């Protein structure tokens, strides 16, 4: 499955590209293969600038889900990631609000703008996960929600009169919060990730990592990685979707050394060495959230936002969604589902190319 | 006339010598979900490595694990005093996906120790009763939650009338000072709401000096204790070596009262209240169990949960019993109760006599 057009990986790269006006060649171009030498400048590299312009105009959607026991700092971390109050912290709720008896799904949308680019960010919270005495199947409401978003998208897609831009509510990324016990994963963690890693991109993070020393952190991470491997759980970035060697080496390094990221979140600022930094102040020192010697928040942020944001969306669309779609069409006997078809038999729906303007 | 010196003042020394010779038994239960630093804290409290041979199972193994009760014994000697410490662990607690009723084996275990003691007490050879009753349960609360979780409440509710509970906030170095205060308050509120009885440290005597009283009050206010455990000594260049945890941003010192309540816990648990914990276990919790046990035997079908009020042996025997054939042991118990009552009456008479002769002596002195 092709990933579509090559995309600029970072904002920096995109801003560096300025189209230079060059004279068009007088000689008509022969059809050339990819690796042949160009006899003159064509201008296909300006597509990046064109994409950038379009994206800036339309903005893009990003849907991130957070899952984990209450009190692991999920909302704080998301607020820190996007440097705004996009998630309402449960600790600021009315004290009367109790832990919900079943897992609830709460989706809150915000529009964030940076450098002229508008992002419609939706944070999907899952309060009640793992908090009860009996947490059997507590992931089912989450799986149901994710599949419902695929269903919504599918229905729009198979419509005869489709919208120009299908609203994308599909979950692009699921941050799973692991409790920093220092021992190993908990049975619930395994169960959740086993069921959901086939349906959505899961990025495991070790929450509240300021309770672990450096040695404890690295031992814990090794054990977690090994347990995930032994249980056949593929977290994002999945090995099977590495496109080329470049991807593979970059992702291998992340998979085998950095992940799961041990993070600390904070919405409070303190003065350290003359700078104002986000952190946590304790009697024995100040933990700086963005200091790589203290925790790996910066790595997570760069990974999710600065390098792999577009890839997260593409894998969701080209792989997870396609898997869902294929299963639905198969179940339906090759026919597209939905009421908008009046029972007529249509030729098989062609694969939708990756939407470039999202 | 000189007041005659009888010699009662030497009594405490006699008791002391006897107890030193006998040694001291204490059973401490440690409970809470795995990964909260329980073993590290126990090792820190008693400065021993009790968990050397421990094997931590992986998550996939824990999927089907049921709760087990493990006992570890260690003899600690300090200043000529021998303490036989028994640690009761509850590995597997709170681990499974479905933890329903996972506290039942623990409740059963505590009751079994009471049953055993009850049987031993009514037995013929009572010289060497082994006291395996659980004298104290240190319950570890996660610092990551927002107070007590449903499982915590269920467990505490199930055992609070059977064992002295001392709740502690584990891994307290996860929290900033304000967060610690808020969490402590929240837990205290929840304990009140859910009507859970934790061990009440007794008030200090009214004749203690102000400083001591203030210290005592401060200590009580810091319950539940927010603790950090460590068996590693951190040597940081110029500063003196301390037991603690070294992070990139600083070192948490276990024995620094500004960093955590470890010293308070150690003081209150080990230094000052070990004996009281045993006494409360015997006088109140065990008696409560015994009373409800006997009541339910005497009145079949009447499940009467004894309250934590002091039930004296007398009141237990005053409950009207229907004319049912009693088992041998019940008869024995009743006989012994009668004996004890008679002895108590005699003792009271003697005490009254002594008091009388004392006041008479004082009167004659004054004359």
XYZ file of C-alpha atoms in Angstrom:
725
model
C 0.000 0.000 0.000
C 1.596 3.174 -1.091
C 1.690 5.974 1.321
C 0.859 8.485 -1.337
C 2.977 11.491 -2.007
C 6.175 12.047 -0.040
C 5.579 14.368 2.834
C 7.836 16.826 4.575
C 8.674 15.433 7.964
C 9.218 18.566 9.910
C 7.918 22.080 9.942
C 11.479 23.266 9.573
C 11.955 21.421 6.322
C 8.717 22.754 4.944
C 9.495 26.348 5.696
C 12.887 26.130 4.051
C 11.404 25.364 0.671
C 10.850 28.471 -1.364
C 9.970 27.992 -5.029
C 12.655 29.496 -7.186
C 11.527 30.860 -10.519
C 13.428 28.983 -13.247
C 13.046 29.042 -17.051
C 11.105 26.098 -18.500
C 13.138 23.922 -20.898
C 12.460 24.526 -24.614
C 12.938 20.857 -25.518
C 9.831 18.678 -24.811
C 10.641 16.125 -22.140
C 10.836 12.449 -22.921
C 8.991 10.269 -20.380
C 11.699 9.572 -17.859
C 12.071 6.843 -15.250
C 12.571 7.838 -11.636
C 16.301 7.538 -11.381
C 17.339 9.069 -14.649
C 19.128 12.379 -14.740
C 16.889 15.304 -15.338
C 17.956 17.499 -18.213
C 16.584 20.581 -16.590
C 14.481 21.816 -13.769
C 10.816 20.792 -14.008
C 9.403 22.074 -10.815
C 7.862 18.933 -9.324
C 9.517 19.677 -6.032
C 7.195 22.601 -5.639
C 4.467 20.121 -4.783
C 5.678 20.324 -1.201
C 4.974 24.015 -1.105
C 1.595 23.485 -2.726
C 0.704 20.885 -0.110
C 1.845 23.214 2.617
C -0.350 25.992 1.311
C -3.352 23.714 1.104
C -2.783 22.337 4.579
C -2.535 25.786 5.980
C -5.791 26.699 4.400
C -7.759 23.661 5.417
C -5.966 22.717 8.577
C -5.907 19.102 9.661
C -7.502 16.754 12.159
C -5.717 14.800 14.800
C -7.453 12.496 17.239
C -5.543 11.198 20.212
C -6.914 8.827 22.821
C -5.505 8.387 26.329
C -6.030 5.175 28.265
C -4.883 4.215 31.748
C -5.873 4.014 35.386
C -7.014 7.217 37.008
C -4.317 9.348 38.548
C -1.549 8.450 36.104
C -1.354 11.992 34.784
C -3.045 11.441 31.436
C -4.693 14.836 31.166
C -1.646 16.661 32.444
C 0.522 14.927 29.878
C -1.758 15.797 26.975
C -1.917 19.394 28.139
C 1.863 19.451 28.302
C 2.179 17.873 24.860
C 0.044 20.496 23.207
C 0.984 23.304 25.568
C -2.648 24.157 26.205
C -5.534 23.132 28.413
C -7.001 20.640 26.012
C -7.911 18.095 28.639
C -9.782 18.839 31.813
C -7.915 17.305 34.734
C -10.035 15.020 36.819
C -8.467 16.426 39.974
C -10.132 19.707 39.194
C -13.526 18.040 39.074
C -16.003 18.429 41.824
C -15.053 16.110 44.657
C -18.490 14.558 44.474
C -17.809 13.058 41.075
C -16.922 9.451 41.646
C -15.050 7.025 39.454
C -17.521 5.929 36.754
C -18.735 2.357 37.056
C -18.112 1.552 33.410
C -15.554 3.019 31.100
C -16.821 6.264 29.604
C -15.602 7.787 26.386
C -15.260 11.558 26.451
C -14.120 13.337 23.317
C -13.261 17.020 23.523
C -12.166 19.031 20.511
C -9.934 22.091 20.363
C -8.426 24.109 17.557
C -4.756 24.869 18.008
C -2.885 27.171 15.714
C 0.848 27.461 15.207
C 2.793 29.156 12.422
C -0.361 29.645 10.407
C -1.241 25.939 10.584
C -4.544 25.049 12.188
C -4.954 21.704 13.897
C -8.295 20.420 15.057
C -7.192 18.321 17.980
C -9.594 15.918 19.608
C -8.579 14.355 22.906
C -10.511 11.220 23.770
C -10.460 10.407 27.440
C -11.481 7.048 28.905
C -12.292 7.600 32.582
C -13.045 4.472 34.562
C -10.585 2.230 32.755
C -8.903 -0.160 35.161
C -10.324 1.485 38.264
C -12.917 -1.050 39.329
C -12.400 -4.160 41.377
C -13.472 -6.248 38.431
C -11.982 -4.898 35.230
C -12.945 -7.814 33.049
C -13.474 -6.658 29.473
C -13.222 -3.011 30.431
C -11.571 -2.384 27.071
C -14.729 -3.285 25.184
C -16.290 0.199 25.233
C -13.003 1.535 23.887
C -12.820 -1.004 21.088
C -16.443 -0.268 20.287
C -15.797 3.465 20.076
C -12.829 3.009 17.755
C -14.797 0.740 15.448
C -17.712 3.156 15.468
C -15.451 5.867 14.101
C -14.298 3.531 11.324
C -17.931 2.733 10.607
C -18.804 6.423 10.400
C -16.012 7.032 7.942
C -16.965 3.986 5.907
C -20.574 5.101 5.642
C -19.451 8.483 4.366
C -17.093 6.875 1.897
C -19.658 4.600 0.304
C -22.198 7.356 -0.022
C -23.127 8.167 -3.603
C -22.977 11.854 -2.879
C -19.863 12.071 -0.764
C -18.718 15.078 1.124
C -15.650 16.741 -0.368
C -13.771 16.265 2.835
C -14.946 13.441 5.046
C -14.707 14.488 8.680
C -12.133 12.223 10.264
C -13.018 11.163 13.785
C -10.954 7.999 13.676
C -8.506 7.525 16.507
C -5.046 8.130 15.068
C -3.077 7.422 18.183
C -3.747 5.780 21.518
C -1.403 6.619 24.368
C -1.460 3.758 26.856
C -0.261 4.694 30.330
C 1.728 2.070 32.177
C 1.954 2.380 35.942
C 5.595 2.766 37.075
C 5.674 -0.242 39.367
C 9.223 -1.130 38.463
C 8.286 -4.806 38.239
C 6.587 -5.566 34.936
C 3.383 -4.991 33.040
C 0.140 -5.727 34.798
C -2.218 -8.367 33.441
C -4.703 -5.652 32.497
C -2.050 -3.836 30.439
C -1.369 -7.019 28.486
C -5.033 -7.728 27.891
C -5.755 -4.224 26.664
C -2.822 -4.029 24.325
C -3.404 -7.527 22.965
C -6.945 -6.646 21.986
C -6.388 -3.140 20.744
C -3.012 -3.185 19.003
C -4.691 -4.700 15.950
C -7.251 -1.952 15.757
C -5.418 1.242 16.579
C -1.881 2.618 16.873
C -0.861 2.117 20.482
C 2.012 4.102 21.938
C 2.815 2.817 25.430
C 4.233 5.355 27.842
C 5.488 4.910 31.363
C 3.605 7.421 33.447
C 4.911 9.461 36.379
C 8.429 8.315 35.657
C 9.873 10.570 38.321
C 9.542 7.717 40.800
C 12.191 5.646 39.097
C 15.938 6.052 39.213
C 17.915 5.706 35.986
C 18.762 2.060 36.609
C 15.205 1.187 37.579
C 13.910 2.941 34.472
C 16.130 1.109 32.046
C 15.500 -2.283 33.681
C 11.766 -1.701 33.684
C 11.744 -0.643 30.040
C 13.700 -3.716 29.037
C 11.307 -5.977 30.886
C 8.276 -4.262 29.367
C 9.679 -4.505 25.856
C 10.424 -8.168 26.346
C 6.971 -8.886 27.716
C 5.324 -7.119 24.811
C 7.434 -9.083 22.380
C 6.789 -12.414 24.054
C 3.064 -11.738 23.935
C 3.113 -10.725 20.295
C 1.974 -7.172 20.908
C 3.004 -4.757 18.185
C 2.948 -1.190 19.347
C 3.401 1.775 17.023
C 5.627 2.005 14.987
C 4.813 -1.503 13.905
C 7.633 -3.488 12.341
C 5.525 -4.793 9.487
C 4.713 -1.324 8.226
C 8.261 -0.063 7.873
C 8.451 0.993 4.268
C 12.108 1.141 3.460
C 15.455 0.756 5.057
C 15.519 4.344 6.190
C 12.246 3.890 8.044
C 13.393 0.604 9.467
C 16.643 1.894 10.941
C 15.001 4.969 12.367
C 12.084 3.035 13.832
C 14.227 0.159 15.049
C 16.209 2.546 17.148
C 13.041 3.975 18.640
C 11.435 0.591 19.191
C 14.410 -1.088 20.785
C 15.927 1.705 22.782
C 13.592 4.538 23.536
C 10.145 3.050 23.814
C 8.195 2.936 25.969
C 8.910 6.578 26.744
C 9.219 7.288 30.468
C 7.438 10.603 30.848
C 6.609 13.243 33.390
C 3.989 15.898 32.764
C 3.410 19.263 34.356
C 1.472 22.446 33.874
C 3.436 24.468 36.420
C 6.480 26.591 35.694
C 9.489 27.133 37.893
C 12.614 29.202 37.641
C 15.695 27.098 36.941
C 19.030 28.704 36.064
C 17.329 31.890 35.041
C 14.864 30.134 32.724
C 11.232 29.381 33.255
C 10.670 25.681 32.752
C 7.760 23.307 33.135
C 8.421 21.033 36.028
C 7.687 19.593 39.439
C 9.212 21.081 42.528
C 10.098 18.741 45.365
C 12.161 19.311 48.499
C 15.013 17.376 46.920
C 15.076 19.050 43.534
C 13.124 20.317 40.554
C 12.192 17.836 37.858
C 12.301 19.536 34.481
C 9.808 18.057 32.074
C 11.707 19.030 28.931
C 15.135 18.076 30.203
C 16.255 14.848 28.577
C 18.383 14.001 31.593
C 15.263 13.966 33.718
C 12.648 12.261 31.589
C 11.740 11.421 28.034
C 8.853 13.782 27.536
C 10.707 15.682 24.824
C 11.299 12.427 22.945
C 7.608 11.566 23.097
C 6.612 15.015 21.957
C 9.003 15.003 19.037
C 7.940 11.501 18.105
C 4.212 12.067 18.163
C 4.074 15.630 16.910
C 7.222 16.561 15.089
C 8.163 13.413 13.211
C 5.423 10.837 13.112
C 2.165 12.775 13.200
C 1.393 12.321 9.537
C 2.545 8.724 9.630
C 0.191 7.976 12.500
C -2.689 9.228 10.402
C -1.592 7.312 7.352
C -1.178 4.032 9.155
C -4.608 4.537 10.673
C -6.118 5.167 7.271
C -4.216 2.753 5.089
C -3.967 -0.141 7.454
C -6.298 -0.134 10.439
C -9.188 1.412 8.580
C -8.648 -0.745 5.531
C -8.632 -3.856 7.705
C -11.930 -2.795 9.210
C -13.366 -1.950 5.827
C -12.305 -5.240 4.260
C -13.855 -7.157 7.127
C -17.107 -5.223 6.853
C -17.361 -5.711 3.116
C -16.561 -9.388 3.467
C -19.218 -9.813 6.101
C -21.638 -8.083 3.822
C -20.883 -10.452 0.950
C -18.743 -7.991 -0.950
C -21.420 -5.339 -0.818
C -20.834 -2.003 0.810
C -22.836 -1.511 3.986
C -25.260 1.267 4.788
C -28.728 2.516 3.983
C -27.778 4.923 1.228
C -27.576 2.249 -1.480
C -31.215 1.247 -1.916
C -30.126 -2.394 -2.130
C -28.606 -2.002 -5.595
C -25.548 -4.000 -6.529
C -22.615 -1.723 -7.191
C -19.215 -2.541 -8.641
C -16.650 -3.040 -5.907
C -15.672 0.206 -4.305
C -12.175 1.238 -5.400
C -9.596 1.863 -2.704
C -9.680 5.461 -1.620
C -6.343 7.209 -2.146
C -4.887 8.830 0.932
C -6.613 12.159 1.320
C -3.936 14.789 0.854
C -5.863 17.686 2.228
C -6.857 16.758 5.762
C 7.373 7.053 111.127
C 9.157 6.164 107.902
C 6.987 5.028 105.126
C 7.909 1.435 104.686
C 9.473 0.430 101.472
C 7.626 -2.574 100.129
C 9.435 -2.944 96.864
C 6.727 -2.668 94.182
C 8.876 -0.168 92.355
C 11.081 -3.002 91.222
C 8.157 -4.599 89.394
C 8.827 -2.938 85.999
C 12.395 -4.224 86.109
C 11.144 -7.720 86.779
C 8.762 -7.520 83.850
C 11.537 -6.146 81.702
C 13.908 -8.954 82.622
C 11.239 -11.527 82.008
C 10.317 -10.172 78.621
C 13.936 -9.844 77.613
C 14.440 -13.466 78.486
C 11.230 -14.550 76.807
C 11.846 -12.524 73.695
C 9.168 -10.719 71.804
C 6.842 -12.038 69.093
C 5.350 -9.786 66.493
C 3.429 -10.593 63.345
C 3.214 -7.880 60.740
C 1.093 -8.174 57.624
C 1.967 -6.186 54.544
C -0.740 -5.651 51.954
C -1.310 -3.646 48.800
C -0.982 -4.109 45.083
C 2.373 -5.179 43.708
C 4.986 -2.647 42.747
C 4.362 -0.215 45.583
C 7.708 -0.770 47.247
C 6.420 -2.882 50.114
C 9.432 -5.171 50.375
C 11.835 -2.269 50.073
C 10.065 -0.472 52.887
C 10.087 -3.518 55.152
C 13.765 -4.009 54.492
C 14.336 -0.339 55.308
C 12.277 -0.487 58.505
C 14.022 -3.491 59.930
C 17.362 -3.020 58.207
C 17.469 -6.553 56.925
C 17.071 -8.142 53.538
C 14.040 -10.335 53.967
C 13.267 -10.733 50.300
C 16.481 -12.074 48.899
C 15.009 -15.225 47.478
C 11.976 -13.592 45.983
C 10.965 -14.345 42.425
C 8.739 -11.833 40.683
C 6.389 -13.436 38.165
C 5.808 -11.866 34.759
C 2.536 -10.321 33.762
C 1.411 -13.271 31.671
C 1.970 -15.593 34.618
C -0.023 -13.270 36.810
C -3.052 -13.506 34.550
C -4.098 -16.707 36.239
C -2.487 -16.186 39.608
C -4.605 -16.356 42.707
C -3.731 -14.610 45.913
C -1.325 -16.515 48.140
C -0.294 -15.888 51.715
C 3.418 -16.076 52.421
C 5.071 -16.024 55.775
C 8.657 -15.065 56.439
C 10.275 -15.173 59.828
C 13.310 -13.344 61.021
C 14.948 -12.953 64.399
C 16.267 -9.512 65.102
C 18.361 -8.745 68.126
C 19.085 -5.263 69.334
C 20.419 -4.137 72.709
C 19.949 -7.595 74.164
C 16.277 -7.721 73.153
C 15.288 -10.504 70.836
C 12.394 -9.942 68.493
C 10.895 -12.763 66.510
C 9.312 -10.934 63.633
C 6.950 -12.741 61.310
C 6.061 -11.034 58.073
C 2.923 -11.976 56.252
C 2.860 -11.120 52.554
C -0.033 -11.179 50.175
C 1.492 -11.518 46.701
C -1.057 -11.357 43.948
C -3.317 -8.912 45.730
C -4.864 -6.466 43.308
C -2.993 -7.851 40.337
C -5.596 -9.686 38.322
C -7.944 -8.170 35.858
C -10.787 -9.377 38.045
C -9.999 -8.836 41.702
C -13.442 -9.602 43.053
C -13.243 -11.164 46.495
C -9.476 -11.328 46.279
C -9.323 -10.204 49.893
C -11.200 -13.271 51.171
C -8.072 -15.441 51.554
C -6.549 -12.681 53.671
C -9.617 -12.420 55.898
C -9.665 -16.183 56.219
C -6.000 -16.213 57.193
C -6.483 -13.643 59.941
C -9.490 -15.508 61.294
C -7.595 -18.788 61.229
C -4.951 -17.310 63.505
C -7.694 -16.220 65.903
C -9.265 -19.660 65.746
C -5.950 -21.270 66.497
C -5.432 -19.013 69.486
C -8.948 -19.677 70.725
C -8.337 -23.393 70.570
C -4.957 -23.081 72.272
C -6.408 -20.953 75.030
C -9.038 -23.547 75.780
C -6.546 -26.350 75.557
C -4.947 -28.206 78.394
C -1.345 -27.138 77.926
C -1.391 -23.384 77.889
C 2.182 -22.747 78.863
C 3.566 -22.302 75.413
C 0.810 -20.792 73.350
C 2.287 -19.606 70.112
C 0.763 -16.286 69.232
C 0.532 -16.282 65.470
C -2.207 -13.667 65.360
C -1.615 -10.755 63.030
C -0.821 -7.782 65.231
C -0.686 -5.128 62.575
C -1.426 -4.687 58.893
C 0.506 -2.090 56.964
C -1.715 -1.205 54.039
C -0.016 0.436 51.069
C -1.965 3.014 49.135
C -0.827 3.999 45.669
C 0.355 7.612 45.358
C -0.876 7.668 41.779
C -4.556 7.323 42.459
C -6.801 10.019 43.739
C -7.140 8.513 47.203
C -8.479 5.099 48.078
C -9.499 2.962 45.135
C -12.574 0.704 45.220
C -10.317 -2.271 45.904
C -8.626 -0.482 48.812
C -11.998 0.295 50.351
C -13.225 -3.266 49.931
C -10.127 -4.743 51.528
C -10.036 -2.318 54.430
C -13.718 -2.797 55.113
C -13.214 -6.553 55.223
C -10.363 -6.519 57.730
C -10.716 -3.403 59.837
C -12.435 -5.173 62.691
C -9.955 -8.034 62.672
C -6.560 -6.403 62.537
C -4.891 -3.087 63.377
C -4.619 -1.186 60.131
C -1.887 1.365 59.581
C -2.370 2.924 56.134
C 0.695 4.329 54.395
C 1.096 6.203 51.134
C 3.699 4.298 49.169
C 6.448 5.727 46.941
C 5.789 9.160 48.328
C 8.605 10.650 46.283
C 6.147 10.693 43.381
C 4.373 13.603 45.038
C 5.089 17.266 45.553
C 4.432 18.525 49.100
C 1.075 20.083 48.248
C -0.050 16.922 46.482
C 0.933 14.844 49.520
C -1.158 17.019 51.820
C -4.142 16.895 49.493
C -3.888 13.131 49.142
C -3.631 12.617 52.889
C -6.685 14.751 53.471
C -8.602 12.918 50.771
C -7.719 9.540 52.277
C -8.700 10.693 55.759
C -12.040 11.924 54.413
C -12.628 8.677 52.579
C -11.805 6.597 55.653
C -14.369 8.595 57.584
C -16.985 8.331 54.842
C -16.566 4.601 54.478
C -16.460 4.163 58.271
C -13.199 2.296 58.217
C -11.512 1.942 61.586
C -7.778 2.272 61.422
C -5.433 1.807 64.360
C -5.704 4.777 66.668
C -2.419 5.715 68.232
C -3.252 6.224 71.899
C -3.137 9.721 73.325
C -0.041 10.480 75.294
C -0.374 10.870 79.047
C -1.456 14.230 80.338
C 1.685 14.559 82.398
C 4.032 14.548 79.430
C 5.772 17.801 78.618
C 4.437 20.205 76.011
C 7.124 19.406 73.473
C 6.324 15.715 73.512
C 2.618 16.418 73.248
C 3.171 18.714 70.293
C 5.356 16.141 68.575
C 2.761 13.481 69.217
C -0.024 15.665 67.794
C 2.054 16.449 64.705
C 2.698 12.796 64.153
C -0.956 11.913 64.425
C -1.833 14.611 61.908
C 0.522 13.173 59.353
C -1.399 9.914 59.143
C -1.518 8.243 56.668
C 2.279 8.318 56.613
C 3.791 9.122 53.230
C 6.818 6.855 53.019
C 9.817 6.204 50.853
C 11.965 3.140 51.318
C 15.510 2.423 50.334
C 18.280 0.088 51.302
C 20.908 1.862 49.296
C 23.293 4.330 50.729
C 23.958 7.357 48.571
C 27.353 8.922 48.873
C 27.335 12.293 47.210
C 30.856 13.633 47.280
C 31.030 16.215 50.021
C 27.845 15.390 51.934
C 27.591 12.598 54.452
C 26.258 9.239 53.242
C 22.500 8.858 53.573
C 20.011 6.135 52.820
C 18.031 7.293 49.867
C 17.192 7.267 46.216
C 19.383 9.152 43.806
C 17.710 10.885 40.895
C 19.168 13.162 38.253
C 17.540 16.108 39.953
C 18.445 15.345 43.531
C 18.461 12.661 46.175
C 15.500 11.704 48.319
C 16.650 10.989 51.846
C 14.608 8.288 53.530
C 15.368 9.524 57.033
C 14.812 13.204 56.337
C 11.512 14.306 57.869
C 11.170 17.022 55.231
C 11.289 14.425 52.489
C 8.951 11.757 53.845
C 7.355 10.310 56.972
C 9.568 7.238 57.224
C 10.997 8.285 60.587
C 7.515 8.871 61.973
C 6.385 5.458 60.851
C 9.419 3.768 62.286
C 9.077 5.624 65.552
C 5.391 4.980 65.974
C 5.423 1.402 64.770
C 8.640 0.030 66.131
C 9.806 2.288 68.894
C 6.688 3.219 70.764
C 3.671 1.199 69.815
C 4.727 -2.362 69.206
C 3.377 -3.471 72.575
C 0.188 -1.478 72.242
C -0.511 -3.083 68.885
C -0.237 -6.488 70.472
C -2.490 -5.444 73.342
C -5.173 -4.020 71.089
C -5.048 -7.166 68.994
C -5.558 -9.281 72.097
C -7.923 -7.133 74.137
C -10.170 -5.789 71.435
C -9.870 -7.485 68.082
C -9.412 -11.001 69.350
C -12.094 -10.550 71.987
C -14.452 -9.246 69.352
C -13.804 -12.271 67.204
C -14.156 -14.608 70.149
C -17.424 -13.048 71.245
C -18.974 -13.182 67.818
C -17.746 -16.736 67.406
C -19.305 -17.875 70.647
C -22.474 -15.911 70.080
C -22.999 -17.421 66.698
C -22.417 -20.864 68.138
C -24.873 -20.255 70.973
C -27.512 -18.716 68.751
C -27.363 -20.534 65.438
C -28.524 -18.367 62.581
C -27.971 -15.121 64.472
C -24.927 -13.636 62.711
C -23.985 -11.055 65.250
C -20.967 -8.937 64.217
C -19.303 -7.772 67.389
C -18.430 -4.112 67.543
C -14.983 -2.887 68.523
C -16.022 -1.870 72.009
C -14.271 -3.538 74.890
C -16.200 -6.707 75.522
C -15.125 -7.980 78.903
C -15.207 -11.669 79.555
C -17.997 -11.158 82.037
C -20.490 -9.768 79.560
C -19.866 -12.661 77.218
C -21.008 -15.169 79.775
C -24.055 -13.151 80.743
C -25.746 -13.653 77.383
C -28.723 -15.947 77.944
C -28.057 -19.324 76.408
C -30.767 -21.590 75.119
C -30.734 -25.141 76.476
C -28.689 -26.731 73.714
C -26.192 -29.529 74.139
C -22.817 -27.816 74.311
C -19.636 -29.225 72.856
C -16.780 -30.199 75.158
C -14.683 -27.158 74.376
C -17.565 -24.769 74.963
C -18.094 -26.304 78.391
C -14.421 -25.923 79.144
C -14.497 -22.294 78.048
C -17.454 -21.562 80.270
C -15.780 -23.263 83.226
C -12.632 -21.289 82.741
C -14.613 -18.084 82.432
C -16.249 -18.802 85.779
C -12.843 -19.434 87.309
C -11.475 -16.223 85.897
C -14.432 -14.253 87.193
C -13.919 -15.635 90.650
C -10.231 -14.829 90.522
C -10.993 -11.308 89.344
C -13.380 -10.805 92.245
C -10.757 -12.013 94.683
C -8.182 -9.681 93.186
C -10.538 -6.765 93.521
C -11.172 -7.615 97.132
C -7.458 -7.767 97.809
C -6.899 -4.449 96.075
C -9.647 -2.831 98.121
C -8.072 -4.215 101.274
C -4.660 -2.875 100.337
C -6.101 0.544 99.614
C -7.835 0.569 102.965
C -4.684 -0.335 104.879
C -2.753 2.312 102.914
C -5.179 5.101 103.764
C -5.237 3.932 107.373
C -1.440 4.069 107.424
C -1.484 7.617 105.976
C -4.027 8.714 108.519
C -1.889 7.439 111.347
C 1.140 9.254 109.799
C -0.732 12.512 109.754
C -1.606 12.257 113.375
